[in-house]
mmCIF file of C-alpha atoms in Angstrom:
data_model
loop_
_atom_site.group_PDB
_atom_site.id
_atom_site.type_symbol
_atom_site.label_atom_id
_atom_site.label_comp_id
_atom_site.label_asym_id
_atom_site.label_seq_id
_atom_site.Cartn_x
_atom_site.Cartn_y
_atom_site.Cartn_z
ATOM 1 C CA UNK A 92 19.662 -2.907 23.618
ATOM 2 C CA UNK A 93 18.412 -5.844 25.340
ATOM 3 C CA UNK A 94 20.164 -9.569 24.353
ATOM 4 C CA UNK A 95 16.289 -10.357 23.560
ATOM 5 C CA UNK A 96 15.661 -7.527 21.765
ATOM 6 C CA UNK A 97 19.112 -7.475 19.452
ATOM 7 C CA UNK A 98 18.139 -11.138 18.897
ATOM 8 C CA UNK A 99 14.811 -10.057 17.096
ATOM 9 C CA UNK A 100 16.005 -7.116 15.373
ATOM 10 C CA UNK A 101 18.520 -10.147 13.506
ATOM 11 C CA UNK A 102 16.208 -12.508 13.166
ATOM 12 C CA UNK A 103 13.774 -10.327 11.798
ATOM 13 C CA UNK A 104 16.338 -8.076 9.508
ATOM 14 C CA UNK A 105 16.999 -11.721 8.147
ATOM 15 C CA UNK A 106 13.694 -12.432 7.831
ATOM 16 C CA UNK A 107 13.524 -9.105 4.993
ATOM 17 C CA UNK A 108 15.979 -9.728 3.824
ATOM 18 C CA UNK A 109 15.841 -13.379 2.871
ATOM 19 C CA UNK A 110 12.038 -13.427 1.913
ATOM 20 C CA UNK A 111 12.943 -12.386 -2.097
ATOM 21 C CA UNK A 112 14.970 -15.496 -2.174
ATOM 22 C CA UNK A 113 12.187 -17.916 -0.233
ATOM 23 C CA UNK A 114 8.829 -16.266 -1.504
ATOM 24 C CA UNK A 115 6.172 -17.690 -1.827
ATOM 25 C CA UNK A 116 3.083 -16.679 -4.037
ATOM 26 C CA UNK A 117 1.793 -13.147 -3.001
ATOM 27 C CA UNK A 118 -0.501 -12.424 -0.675
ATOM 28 C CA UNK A 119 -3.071 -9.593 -1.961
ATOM 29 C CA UNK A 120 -1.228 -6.143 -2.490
ATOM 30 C CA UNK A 121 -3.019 -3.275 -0.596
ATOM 31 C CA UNK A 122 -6.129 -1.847 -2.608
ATOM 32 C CA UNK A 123 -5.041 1.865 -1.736
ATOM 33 C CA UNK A 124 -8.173 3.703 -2.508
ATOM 34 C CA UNK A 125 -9.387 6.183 -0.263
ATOM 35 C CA UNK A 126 -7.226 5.580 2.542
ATOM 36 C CA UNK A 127 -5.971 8.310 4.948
ATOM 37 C CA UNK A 128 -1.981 9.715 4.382
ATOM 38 C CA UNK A 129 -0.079 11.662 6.264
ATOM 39 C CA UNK A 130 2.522 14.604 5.791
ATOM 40 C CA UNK A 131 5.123 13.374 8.791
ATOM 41 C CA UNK A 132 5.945 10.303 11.325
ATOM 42 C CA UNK A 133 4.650 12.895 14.158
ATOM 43 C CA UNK A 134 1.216 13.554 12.490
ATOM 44 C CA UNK A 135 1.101 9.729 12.317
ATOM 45 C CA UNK A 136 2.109 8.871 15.754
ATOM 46 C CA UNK A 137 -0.304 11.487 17.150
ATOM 47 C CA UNK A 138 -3.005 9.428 15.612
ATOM 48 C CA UNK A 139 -1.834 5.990 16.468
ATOM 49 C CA UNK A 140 -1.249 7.052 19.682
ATOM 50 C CA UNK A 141 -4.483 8.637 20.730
ATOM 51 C CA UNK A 142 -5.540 4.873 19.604
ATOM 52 C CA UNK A 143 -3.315 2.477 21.174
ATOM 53 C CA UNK A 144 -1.820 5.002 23.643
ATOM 54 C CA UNK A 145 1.494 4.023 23.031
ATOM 55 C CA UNK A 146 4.385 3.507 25.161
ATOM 56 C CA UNK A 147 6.044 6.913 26.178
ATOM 57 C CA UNK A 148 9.931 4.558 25.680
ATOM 58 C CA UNK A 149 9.255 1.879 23.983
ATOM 59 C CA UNK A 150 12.747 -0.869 24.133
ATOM 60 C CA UNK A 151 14.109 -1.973 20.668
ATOM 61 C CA UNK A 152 14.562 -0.105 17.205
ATOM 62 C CA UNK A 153 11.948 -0.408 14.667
ATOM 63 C CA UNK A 154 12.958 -3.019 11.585
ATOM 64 C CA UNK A 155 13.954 -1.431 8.598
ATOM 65 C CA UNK A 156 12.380 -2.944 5.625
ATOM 66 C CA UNK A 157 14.561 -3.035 2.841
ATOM 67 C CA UNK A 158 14.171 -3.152 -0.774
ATOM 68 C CA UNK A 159 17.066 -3.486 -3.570
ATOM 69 C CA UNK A 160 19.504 -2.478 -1.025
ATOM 70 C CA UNK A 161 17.594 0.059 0.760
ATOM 71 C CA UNK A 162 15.385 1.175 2.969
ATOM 72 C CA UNK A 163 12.033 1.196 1.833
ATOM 73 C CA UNK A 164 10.580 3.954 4.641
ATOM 74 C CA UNK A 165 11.294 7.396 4.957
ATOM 75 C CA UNK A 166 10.754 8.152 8.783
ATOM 76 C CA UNK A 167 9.613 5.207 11.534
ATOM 77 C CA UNK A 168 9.052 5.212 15.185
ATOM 78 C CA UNK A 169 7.996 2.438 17.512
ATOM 79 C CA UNK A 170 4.707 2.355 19.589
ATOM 80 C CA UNK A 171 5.462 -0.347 21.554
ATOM 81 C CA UNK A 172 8.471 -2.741 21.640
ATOM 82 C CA UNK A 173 7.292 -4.841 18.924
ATOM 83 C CA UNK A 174 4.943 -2.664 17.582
ATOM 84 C CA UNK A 175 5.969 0.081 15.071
ATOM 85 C CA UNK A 176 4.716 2.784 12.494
ATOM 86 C CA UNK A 177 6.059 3.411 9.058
ATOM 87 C CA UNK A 178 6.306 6.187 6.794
ATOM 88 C CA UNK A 179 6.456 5.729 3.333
ATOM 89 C CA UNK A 180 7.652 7.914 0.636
ATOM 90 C CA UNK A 181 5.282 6.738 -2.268
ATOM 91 C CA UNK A 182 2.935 3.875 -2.434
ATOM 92 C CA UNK A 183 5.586 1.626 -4.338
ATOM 93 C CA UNK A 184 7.532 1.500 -0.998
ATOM 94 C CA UNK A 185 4.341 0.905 0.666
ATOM 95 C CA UNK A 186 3.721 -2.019 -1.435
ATOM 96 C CA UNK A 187 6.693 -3.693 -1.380
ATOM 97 C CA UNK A 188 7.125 -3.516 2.056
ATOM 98 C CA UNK A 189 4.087 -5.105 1.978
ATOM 99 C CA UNK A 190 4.977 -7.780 -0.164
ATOM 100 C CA UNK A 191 7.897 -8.325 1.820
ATOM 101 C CA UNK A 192 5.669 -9.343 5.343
ATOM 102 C CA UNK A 193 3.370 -11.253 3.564
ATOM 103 C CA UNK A 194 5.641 -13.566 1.520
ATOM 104 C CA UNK A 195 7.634 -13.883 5.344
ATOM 105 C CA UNK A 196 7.055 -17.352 6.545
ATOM 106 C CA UNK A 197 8.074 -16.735 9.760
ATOM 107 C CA UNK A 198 4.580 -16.773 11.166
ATOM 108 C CA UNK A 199 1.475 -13.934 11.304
ATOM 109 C CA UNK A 200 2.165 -10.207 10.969
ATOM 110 C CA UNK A 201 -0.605 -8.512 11.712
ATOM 111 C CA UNK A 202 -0.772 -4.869 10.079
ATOM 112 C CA UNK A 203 -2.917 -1.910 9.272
ATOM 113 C CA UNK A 204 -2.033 0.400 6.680
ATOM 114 C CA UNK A 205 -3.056 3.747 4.969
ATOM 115 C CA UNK A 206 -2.213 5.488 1.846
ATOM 116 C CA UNK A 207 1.764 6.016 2.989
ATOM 117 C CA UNK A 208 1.822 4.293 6.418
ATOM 118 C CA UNK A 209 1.759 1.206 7.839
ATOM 119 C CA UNK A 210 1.895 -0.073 11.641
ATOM 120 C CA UNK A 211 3.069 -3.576 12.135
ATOM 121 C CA UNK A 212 2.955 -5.784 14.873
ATOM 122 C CA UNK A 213 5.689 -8.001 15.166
ATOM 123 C CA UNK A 214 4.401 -9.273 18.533
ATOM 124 C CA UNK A 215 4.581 -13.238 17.636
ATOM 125 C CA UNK A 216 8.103 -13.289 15.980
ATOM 126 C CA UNK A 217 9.521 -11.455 18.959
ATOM 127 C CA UNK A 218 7.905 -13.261 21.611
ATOM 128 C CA UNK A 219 5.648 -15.671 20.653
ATOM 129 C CA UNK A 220 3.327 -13.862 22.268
ATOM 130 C CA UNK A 221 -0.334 -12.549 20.151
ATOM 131 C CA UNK A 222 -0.557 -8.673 20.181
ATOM 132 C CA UNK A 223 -2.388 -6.840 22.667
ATOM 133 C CA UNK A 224 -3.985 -3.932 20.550
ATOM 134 C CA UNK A 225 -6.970 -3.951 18.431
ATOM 135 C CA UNK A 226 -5.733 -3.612 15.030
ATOM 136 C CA UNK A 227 -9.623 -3.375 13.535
ATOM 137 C CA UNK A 228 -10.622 -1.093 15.362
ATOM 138 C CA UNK A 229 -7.231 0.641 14.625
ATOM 139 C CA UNK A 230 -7.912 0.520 10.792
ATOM 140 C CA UNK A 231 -11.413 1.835 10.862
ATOM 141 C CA UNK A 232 -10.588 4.538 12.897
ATOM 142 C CA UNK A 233 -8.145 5.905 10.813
ATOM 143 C CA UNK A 234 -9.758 5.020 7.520
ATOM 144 C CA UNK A 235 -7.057 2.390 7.029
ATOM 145 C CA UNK A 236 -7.293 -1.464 5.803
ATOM 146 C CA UNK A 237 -5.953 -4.212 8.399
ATOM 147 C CA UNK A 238 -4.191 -7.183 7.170
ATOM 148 C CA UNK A 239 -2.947 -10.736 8.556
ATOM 149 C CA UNK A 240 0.233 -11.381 6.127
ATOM 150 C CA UNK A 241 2.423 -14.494 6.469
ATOM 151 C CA UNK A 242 2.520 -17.629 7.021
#
């Protein structure tokens, strides 16, 4: 792992984990209703991908989210380097993960999320740099809602 890259993974692991302790008042949860699901990280990675066309290696490990002392996702898998997809096993985990980025103030997270899944762009906090994929058009193609969380 790159210096830069084992430099975001902390800052951002400290990010999740120290949000509970600096939260602010929640953004709105995700409404849920009608959104697509998947059965497995590959089914959802085939559909991201054929999206964003992903990165065949992408550098880094995706940040764990973690709630009450442990992960909140069951499977995850990056697209790009600061760009990753989620797998939740029930829409609790969903939400709290949920409520974790947006009570971050560590800056925009943009996000689009289904039923059990969620891809998050953590392009700004690891390089200060906006994100490069089109995260509406992402959502409405697979019947998902976007979200800017943070602050």
């Amino acid at each position: 792992m790159t210096k830069r890259g084992c430099l975001l993974e902390v800052a951002v692991s400290t990010l999740l984990v120290a949000v509970p302790l600096t939260a602010c008042a929640p953004q709105d949860q995700p409404r849920g209703e009608n959104l697509r699901t998947f059965s497995s990280i590959d089914e959802a990675y085939v559909a991201v991908n054929e999206i964003l066309g992903c990165e065949a290696d992408p550098a880094g490990e995706p940040i764990v989210p973690i709630g009450d002392g442990v992960p909140l996702t069951s499977a995850q898998k990056l697209c790009f380097e600061n760009v990753q997809l989620d797998l939740y096993s029930d829409q609790k985990a969903l939400q709290e993960s949920y409520r974790l980025l947006s009570d971050s103030n560590q800056g925009k997270i943009h996000l689009v999320h289904g039923m059990n899944w969620m891809v998050v762009d953590f392009s700004r906090l690891g390089s200060g740099q906006p994100s490069t994929w089109n995260a509406e058009r992402l959502a409405k193609e697979l019947n998902g809602e976007y979200a800017s969380v943070g602050t």
